Coordinates of C-alpha atoms and ligand atoms in Angstrom, one line a residue:
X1 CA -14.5 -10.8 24.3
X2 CA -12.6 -10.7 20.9
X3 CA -13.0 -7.5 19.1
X4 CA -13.6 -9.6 16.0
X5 CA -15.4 -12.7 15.5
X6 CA -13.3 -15.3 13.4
X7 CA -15.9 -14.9 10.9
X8 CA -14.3 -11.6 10.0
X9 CA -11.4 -13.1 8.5
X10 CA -12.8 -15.8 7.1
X11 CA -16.4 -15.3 5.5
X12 CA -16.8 -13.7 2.2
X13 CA -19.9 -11.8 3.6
X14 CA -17.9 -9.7 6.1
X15 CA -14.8 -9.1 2.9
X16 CA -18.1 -8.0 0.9
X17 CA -18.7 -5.5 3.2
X18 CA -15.4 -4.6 4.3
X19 CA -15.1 -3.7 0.3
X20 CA -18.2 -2.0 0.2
X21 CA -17.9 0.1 3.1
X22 CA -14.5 1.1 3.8
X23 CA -12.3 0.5 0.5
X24 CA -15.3 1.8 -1.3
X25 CA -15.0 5.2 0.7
X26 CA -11.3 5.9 1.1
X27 CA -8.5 7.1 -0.9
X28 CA -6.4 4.3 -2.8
X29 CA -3.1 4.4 -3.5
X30 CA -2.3 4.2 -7.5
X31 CA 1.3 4.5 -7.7
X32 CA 4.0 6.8 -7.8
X33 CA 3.7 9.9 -9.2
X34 CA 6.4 9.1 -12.1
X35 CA 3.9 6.0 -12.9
X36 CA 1.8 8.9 -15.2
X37 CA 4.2 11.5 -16.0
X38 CA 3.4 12.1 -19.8
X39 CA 0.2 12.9 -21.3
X40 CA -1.7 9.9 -22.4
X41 CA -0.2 8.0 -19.5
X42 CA -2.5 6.1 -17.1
X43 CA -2.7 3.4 -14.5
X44 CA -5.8 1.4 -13.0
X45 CA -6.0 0.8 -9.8
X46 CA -9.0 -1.5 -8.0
X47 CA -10.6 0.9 -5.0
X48 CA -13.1 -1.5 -3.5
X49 CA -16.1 -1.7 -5.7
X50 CA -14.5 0.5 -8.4
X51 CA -12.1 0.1 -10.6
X52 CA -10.3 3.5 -11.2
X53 CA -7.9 5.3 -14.0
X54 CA -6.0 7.8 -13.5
X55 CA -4.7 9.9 -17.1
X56 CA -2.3 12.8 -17.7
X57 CA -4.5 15.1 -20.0
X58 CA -2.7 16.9 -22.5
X59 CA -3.1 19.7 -20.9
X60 CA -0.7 17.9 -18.2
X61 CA -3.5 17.5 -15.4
X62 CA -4.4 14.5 -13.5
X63 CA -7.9 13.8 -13.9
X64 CA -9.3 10.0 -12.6
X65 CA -12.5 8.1 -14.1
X66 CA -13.8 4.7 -13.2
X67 CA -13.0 2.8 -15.7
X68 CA -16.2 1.6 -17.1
X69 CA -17.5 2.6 -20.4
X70 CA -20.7 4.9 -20.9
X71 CA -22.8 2.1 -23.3
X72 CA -22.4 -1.0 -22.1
X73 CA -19.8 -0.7 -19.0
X74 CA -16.8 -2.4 -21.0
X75 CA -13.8 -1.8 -18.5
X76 CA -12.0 0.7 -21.1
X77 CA -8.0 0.4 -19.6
X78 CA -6.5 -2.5 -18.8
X79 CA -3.5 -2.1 -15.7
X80 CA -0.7 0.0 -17.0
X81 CA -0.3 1.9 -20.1
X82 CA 0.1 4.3 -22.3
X83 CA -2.6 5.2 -24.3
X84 CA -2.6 7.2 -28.5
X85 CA -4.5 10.4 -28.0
X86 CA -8.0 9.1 -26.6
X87 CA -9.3 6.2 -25.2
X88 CA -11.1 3.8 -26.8
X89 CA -13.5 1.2 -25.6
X90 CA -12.8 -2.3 -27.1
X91 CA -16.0 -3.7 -27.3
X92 CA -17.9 -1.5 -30.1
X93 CA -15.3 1.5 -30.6
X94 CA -16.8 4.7 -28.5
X95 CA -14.5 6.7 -27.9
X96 CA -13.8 9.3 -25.4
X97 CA -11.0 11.9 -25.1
X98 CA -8.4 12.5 -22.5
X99 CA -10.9 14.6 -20.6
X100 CA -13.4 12.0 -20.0
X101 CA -16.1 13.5 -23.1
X102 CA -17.2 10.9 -25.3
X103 CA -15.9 11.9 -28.9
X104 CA -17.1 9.2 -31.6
X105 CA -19.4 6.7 -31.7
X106 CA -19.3 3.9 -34.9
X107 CA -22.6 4.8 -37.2
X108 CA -23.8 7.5 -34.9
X109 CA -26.8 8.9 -36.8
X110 CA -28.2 5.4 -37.9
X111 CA -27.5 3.6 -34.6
X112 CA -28.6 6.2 -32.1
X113 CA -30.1 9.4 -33.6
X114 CA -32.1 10.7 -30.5
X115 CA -29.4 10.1 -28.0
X116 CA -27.4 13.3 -26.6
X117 CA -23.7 12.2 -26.3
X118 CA -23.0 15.3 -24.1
X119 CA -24.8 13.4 -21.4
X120 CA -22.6 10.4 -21.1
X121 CA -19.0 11.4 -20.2
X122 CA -17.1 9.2 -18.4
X123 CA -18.2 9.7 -14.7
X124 CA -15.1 11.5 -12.6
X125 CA -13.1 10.2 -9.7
X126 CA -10.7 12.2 -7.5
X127 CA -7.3 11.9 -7.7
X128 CA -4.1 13.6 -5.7
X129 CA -0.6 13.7 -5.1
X130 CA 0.7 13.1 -2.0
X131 CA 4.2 12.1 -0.7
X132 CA 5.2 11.2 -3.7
X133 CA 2.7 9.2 -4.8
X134 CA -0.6 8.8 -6.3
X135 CA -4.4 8.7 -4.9
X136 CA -7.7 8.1 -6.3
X137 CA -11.3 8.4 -4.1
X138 CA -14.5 7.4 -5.8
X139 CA -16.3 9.7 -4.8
X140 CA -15.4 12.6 -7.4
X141 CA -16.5 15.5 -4.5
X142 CA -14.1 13.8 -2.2
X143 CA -12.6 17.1 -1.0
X144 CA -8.7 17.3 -0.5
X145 CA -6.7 14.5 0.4
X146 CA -5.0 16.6 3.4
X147 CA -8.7 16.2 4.8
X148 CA -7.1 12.1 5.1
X149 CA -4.0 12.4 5.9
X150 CA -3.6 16.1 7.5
X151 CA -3.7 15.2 10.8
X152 CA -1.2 11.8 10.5
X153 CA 1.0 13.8 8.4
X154 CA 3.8 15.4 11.2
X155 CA 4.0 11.8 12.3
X156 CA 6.0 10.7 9.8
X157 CA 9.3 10.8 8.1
X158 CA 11.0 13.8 7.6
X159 CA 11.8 12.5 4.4
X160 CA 12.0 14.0 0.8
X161 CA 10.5 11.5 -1.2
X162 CA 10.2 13.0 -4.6
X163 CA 13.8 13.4 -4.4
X164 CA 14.2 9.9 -3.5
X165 CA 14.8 7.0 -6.4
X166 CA 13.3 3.6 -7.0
X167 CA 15.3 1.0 -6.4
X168 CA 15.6 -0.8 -9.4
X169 CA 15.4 -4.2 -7.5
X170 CA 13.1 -3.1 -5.3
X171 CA 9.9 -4.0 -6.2
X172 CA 8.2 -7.3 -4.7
X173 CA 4.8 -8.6 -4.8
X174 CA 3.6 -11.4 -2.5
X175 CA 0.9 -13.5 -2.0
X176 CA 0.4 -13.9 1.5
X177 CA -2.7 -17.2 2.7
X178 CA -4.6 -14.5 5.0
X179 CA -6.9 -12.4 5.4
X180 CA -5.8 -9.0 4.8
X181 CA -6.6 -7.7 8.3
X182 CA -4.0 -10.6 9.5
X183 CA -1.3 -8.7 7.3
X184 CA -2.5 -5.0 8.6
X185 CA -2.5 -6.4 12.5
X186 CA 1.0 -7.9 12.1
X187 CA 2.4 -4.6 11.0
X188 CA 0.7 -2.9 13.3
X189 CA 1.7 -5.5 16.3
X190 CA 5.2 -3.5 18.0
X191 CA 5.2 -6.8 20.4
X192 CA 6.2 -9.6 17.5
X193 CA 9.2 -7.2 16.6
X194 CA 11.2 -8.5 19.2
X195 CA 10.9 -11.8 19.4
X196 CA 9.5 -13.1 15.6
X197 CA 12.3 -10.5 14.7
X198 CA 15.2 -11.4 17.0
X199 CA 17.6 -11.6 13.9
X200 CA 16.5 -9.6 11.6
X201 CA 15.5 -6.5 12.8
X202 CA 17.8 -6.0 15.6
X203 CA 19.6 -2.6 14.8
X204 CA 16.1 -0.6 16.5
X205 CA 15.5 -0.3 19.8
X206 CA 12.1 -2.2 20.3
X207 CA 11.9 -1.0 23.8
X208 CA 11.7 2.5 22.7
X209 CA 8.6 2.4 20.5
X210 CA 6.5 5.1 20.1
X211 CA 3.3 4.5 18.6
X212 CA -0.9 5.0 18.3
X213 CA -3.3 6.0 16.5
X214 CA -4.0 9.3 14.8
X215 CA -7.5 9.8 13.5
X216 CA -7.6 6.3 11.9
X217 CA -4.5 6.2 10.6
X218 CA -1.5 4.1 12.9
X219 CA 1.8 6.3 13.7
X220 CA 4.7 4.1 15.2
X221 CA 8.1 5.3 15.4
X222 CA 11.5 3.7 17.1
X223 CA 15.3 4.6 17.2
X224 CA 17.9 2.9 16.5
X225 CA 20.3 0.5 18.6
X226 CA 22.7 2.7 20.4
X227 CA 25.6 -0.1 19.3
X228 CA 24.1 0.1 15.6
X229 CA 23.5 3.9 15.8
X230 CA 27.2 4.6 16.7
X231 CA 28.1 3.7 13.4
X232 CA 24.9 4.1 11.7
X233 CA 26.7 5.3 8.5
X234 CA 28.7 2.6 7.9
X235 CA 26.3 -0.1 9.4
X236 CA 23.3 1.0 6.8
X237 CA 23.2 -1.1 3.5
X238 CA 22.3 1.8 1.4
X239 CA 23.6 5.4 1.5
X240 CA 21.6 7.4 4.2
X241 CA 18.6 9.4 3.3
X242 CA 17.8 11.3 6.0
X243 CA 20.4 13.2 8.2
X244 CA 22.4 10.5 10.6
X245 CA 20.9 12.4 13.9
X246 CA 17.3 12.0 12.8
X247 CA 18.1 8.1 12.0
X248 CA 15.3 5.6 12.8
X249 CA 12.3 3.9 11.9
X250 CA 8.8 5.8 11.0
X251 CA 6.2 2.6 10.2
X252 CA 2.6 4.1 10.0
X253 CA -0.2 1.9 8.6
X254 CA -2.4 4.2 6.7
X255 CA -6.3 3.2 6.8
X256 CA -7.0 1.0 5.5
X257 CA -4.0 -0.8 4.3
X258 CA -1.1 1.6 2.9
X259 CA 1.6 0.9 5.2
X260 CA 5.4 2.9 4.7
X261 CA 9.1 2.0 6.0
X262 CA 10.4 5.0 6.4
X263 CA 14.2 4.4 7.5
X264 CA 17.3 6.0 7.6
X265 CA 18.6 4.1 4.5
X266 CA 15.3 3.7 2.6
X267 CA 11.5 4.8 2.4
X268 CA 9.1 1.9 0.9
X269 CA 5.3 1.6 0.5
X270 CA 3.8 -1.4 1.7
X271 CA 0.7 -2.0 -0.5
X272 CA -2.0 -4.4 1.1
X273 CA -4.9 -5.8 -1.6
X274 CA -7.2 -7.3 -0.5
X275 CA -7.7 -11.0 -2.7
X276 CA -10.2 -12.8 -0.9
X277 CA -11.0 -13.4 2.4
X278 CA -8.3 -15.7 2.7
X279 CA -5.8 -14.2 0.3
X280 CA -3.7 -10.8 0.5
X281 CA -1.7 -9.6 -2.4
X282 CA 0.9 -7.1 -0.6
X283 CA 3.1 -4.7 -3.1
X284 CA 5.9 -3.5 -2.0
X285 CA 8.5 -0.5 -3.6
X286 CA 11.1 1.0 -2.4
X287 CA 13.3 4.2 -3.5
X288 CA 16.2 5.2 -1.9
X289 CA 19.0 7.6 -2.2
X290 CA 20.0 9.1 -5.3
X291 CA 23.3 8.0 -5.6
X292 CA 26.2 5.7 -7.8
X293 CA 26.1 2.3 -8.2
X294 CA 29.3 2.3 -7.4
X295 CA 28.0 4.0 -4.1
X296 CA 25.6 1.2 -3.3
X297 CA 28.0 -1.0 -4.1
X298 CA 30.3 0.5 -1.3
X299 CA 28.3 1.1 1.2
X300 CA 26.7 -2.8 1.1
X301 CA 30.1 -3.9 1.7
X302 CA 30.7 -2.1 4.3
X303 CA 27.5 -3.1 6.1
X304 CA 28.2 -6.3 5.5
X305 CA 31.2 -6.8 7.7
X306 CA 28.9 -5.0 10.5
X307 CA 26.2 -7.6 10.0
X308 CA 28.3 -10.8 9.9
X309 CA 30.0 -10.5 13.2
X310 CA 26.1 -8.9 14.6
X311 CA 23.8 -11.8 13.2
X312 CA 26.5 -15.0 13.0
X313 CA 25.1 -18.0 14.1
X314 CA 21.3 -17.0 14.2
X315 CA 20.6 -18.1 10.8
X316 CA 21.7 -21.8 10.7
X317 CA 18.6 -23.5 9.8
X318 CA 17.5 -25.0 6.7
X319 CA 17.8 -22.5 3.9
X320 CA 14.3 -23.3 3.4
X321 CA 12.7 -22.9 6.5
X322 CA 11.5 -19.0 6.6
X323 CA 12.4 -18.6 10.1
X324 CA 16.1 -19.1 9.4
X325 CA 16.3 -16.8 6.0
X326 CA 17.3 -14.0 7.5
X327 CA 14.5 -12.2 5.9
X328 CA 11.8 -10.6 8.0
X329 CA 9.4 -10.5 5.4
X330 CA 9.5 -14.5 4.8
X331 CA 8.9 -13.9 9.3
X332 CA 5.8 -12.3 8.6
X333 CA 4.5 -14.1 6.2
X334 CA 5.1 -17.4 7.9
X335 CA 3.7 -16.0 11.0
X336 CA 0.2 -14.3 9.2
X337 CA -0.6 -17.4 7.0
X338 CA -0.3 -20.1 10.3
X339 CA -2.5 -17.2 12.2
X340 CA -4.8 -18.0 9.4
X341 CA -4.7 -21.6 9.1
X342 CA -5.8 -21.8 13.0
X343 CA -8.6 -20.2 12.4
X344 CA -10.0 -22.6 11.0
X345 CA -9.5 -25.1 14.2
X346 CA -12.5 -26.1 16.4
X347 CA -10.0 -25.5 19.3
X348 CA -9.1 -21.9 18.1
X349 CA -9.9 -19.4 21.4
X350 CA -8.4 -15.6 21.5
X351 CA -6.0 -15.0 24.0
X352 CA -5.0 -12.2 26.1
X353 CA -3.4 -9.4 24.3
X354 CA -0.5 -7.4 25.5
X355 CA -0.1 -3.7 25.7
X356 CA 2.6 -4.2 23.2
X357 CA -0.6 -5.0 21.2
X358 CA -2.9 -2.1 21.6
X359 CA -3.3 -0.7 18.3
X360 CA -4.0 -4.8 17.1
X361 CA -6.9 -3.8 19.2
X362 CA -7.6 -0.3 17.8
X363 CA -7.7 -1.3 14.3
X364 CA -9.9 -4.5 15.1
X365 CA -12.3 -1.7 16.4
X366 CA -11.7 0.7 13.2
X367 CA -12.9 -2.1 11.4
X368 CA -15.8 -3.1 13.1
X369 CA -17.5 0.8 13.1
X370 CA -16.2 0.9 9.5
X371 CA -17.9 -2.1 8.9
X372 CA -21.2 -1.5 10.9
X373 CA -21.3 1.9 9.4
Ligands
FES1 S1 -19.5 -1.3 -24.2 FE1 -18.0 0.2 -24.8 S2 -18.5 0.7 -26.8 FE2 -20.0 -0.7 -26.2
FE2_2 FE1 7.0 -8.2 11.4

């Protein structure tokens, strides 16, 4: 028996209540922490139902809100931005301050002379740091986020990542034609890596996975190639940023939907929106080492001599066709948005699933007592 019915990543009643009752009641990923670094600076982010902002006071604190405004639920912020000194609602001017209080209202005494203005502040979120980047919960007595993550935590990366740099190129968005659970399975899914994979992401040892779930958050770890490691400092495309010993691959999928790359040569968040029930927006960004152009510059040349004599031949397709790009993600996405497309057959069926696909399994069941609450 499937885990899942079909309906689940299809129907917009099971997205409504996938939204409602788990991206409603989880912590969201907003950014990185150098996305608000100033006072006045904010960012919105959609957490299921609520749309959240998070703004440096200028008393330098983080404080989040949902971004709706206290008369007549305007959405105050729009995405990114950096706000004067208060924020101001576009529709009829209230205006609150940095702290959330409500500090003018247009023709106060004649318009509203019995109302008491101390009573509608903006209502408060809860926001955190952690690993670098920003979180926002709903709920504003969400406790600390280490109450999330805690327990996941020593499963990842022993990377620094606040003294790691953005790439400048490395920010992508794609819209992937599936549902998002599709997206969050094939990340999770160590038996695709192989195969799906077979060019691209050959330099880890895919027979030496070491994954599963922690709390509800998926941990998966793998070395490197010994041929690959050998080398591994001249092999990498960008400078290393972790020691060369401790090289390898960390990939958790944080619930529900915050996956990482942790590497030896780069550590990049792996943002999955939900859309629809047949649409995914994934963001993805990626920091790496502090270091010279002229060091990156280096270093891709040198991995490129590696790679050539590694991948030649494997990639002589049509320059079109996604499975002979060289790129992994154009793999994925190929692979998640036919996955999606079958769904909609008469003749689709679930097959037998392989222990290479175990948390597939655990995370269809995460859903389903997220789901039926
Ligand atoms: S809705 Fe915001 S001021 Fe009226
Ligand atoms: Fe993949």
């Amino acid at each position: 028996m499937p885990i899942l019915p079909v309906e689940a990543y299809t129907s917009r009643e099971w997205f409504d209540l996938e939204q409602e009752r788990i991206f409603s009641r989880t912590w969201a990923c907003a950014g990185f922490a150098e996305d608000v670094a100033e006072p006045g600076q904010y960012v919105s982010v959609q957490a299921g139902l609520n749309n959240i902002f998070i703004v440096m006071g200028r008393d330098r604190r983080l404080r989040a809100f949902h971004n709706i405004c206290r008369h007549r639920g305007t959405q105050l912020l729009r995405a990114v931005g950096r706000t004067q000194r208060a924020i101001v609602c576009p529709y009829h001017d209230w205006t609150y301050d940095l702290e959330g209080r409500l500090i003018s209202v247009p023709a106060r005494e004649r318009q509203f002379p019995e109302v008491d203005f101390d009573c509608v502040s903006l209502k408060k979120a809860s926001v955190d740091l952690w690993r670098g980047m920003l979180w926002v919960h709903p709920d504003e007595n969400a406790g600390s986020i280490m109450d999330w993550f805690g327990e996941v935590e020593p499963h990842l990366g022993p990377h620094e990542v606040d003294e790691l740099a953005e790439y400048p190129k490395g920010r992508t968005e794609h819209t992937i034609k599936a549902n998002w659970k599709i997206v969050v399975e094939n990340y999770i899914d160590g038996y695709h890596l192989a195969h799906l994979h077979s060019g691209t992401l050959g330099m880890y040892d895919h027979s030496r996975i070491e994954s599963g779930f922690v709390g509800p958050h998926f941990a998966f770890w793998e070395p490197l190639a010994p041929d690959y490691a050998e080398n591994v400092e001249k092999n990498s495309p960008y400078p290393l940023v972790i020691p060369a010993e401790q090289a390898g691959a960390w990939v958790p999928m944080l619930f529900p939907g915050i996956g990482l790359a942790e590497t030896e040569s780069s550590w990049s968040l792996f943002h999955v929106n939900p859309i629809s029930p047949d649409r995914t927006r994934v963001v993805i960004r990626t920091r790496v080492a502090t270091a010279s152009s002229w060091a990156f510059t280096r270093q891709a040349a040198r991995s490129r001599r590696f790679w050539a004599k590694r991948v030649s031949g494997k990639f002589e397709g049509h320059r079109d066709d996604p499975m002979a790009s060289g790129d992994f993600m154009a793999e994925d996405i190929y692979a998640c948005e036919q996955q999606q497309r079958s769904l909609g057959s008469p003749y689709f069926e679930h097959g037998p699933s392989s222990e290479g696909e175990a948390g597939v399994r655990e995370h269809q069941e995460l859903v389903r007592r997220w789901v039926e609450g």
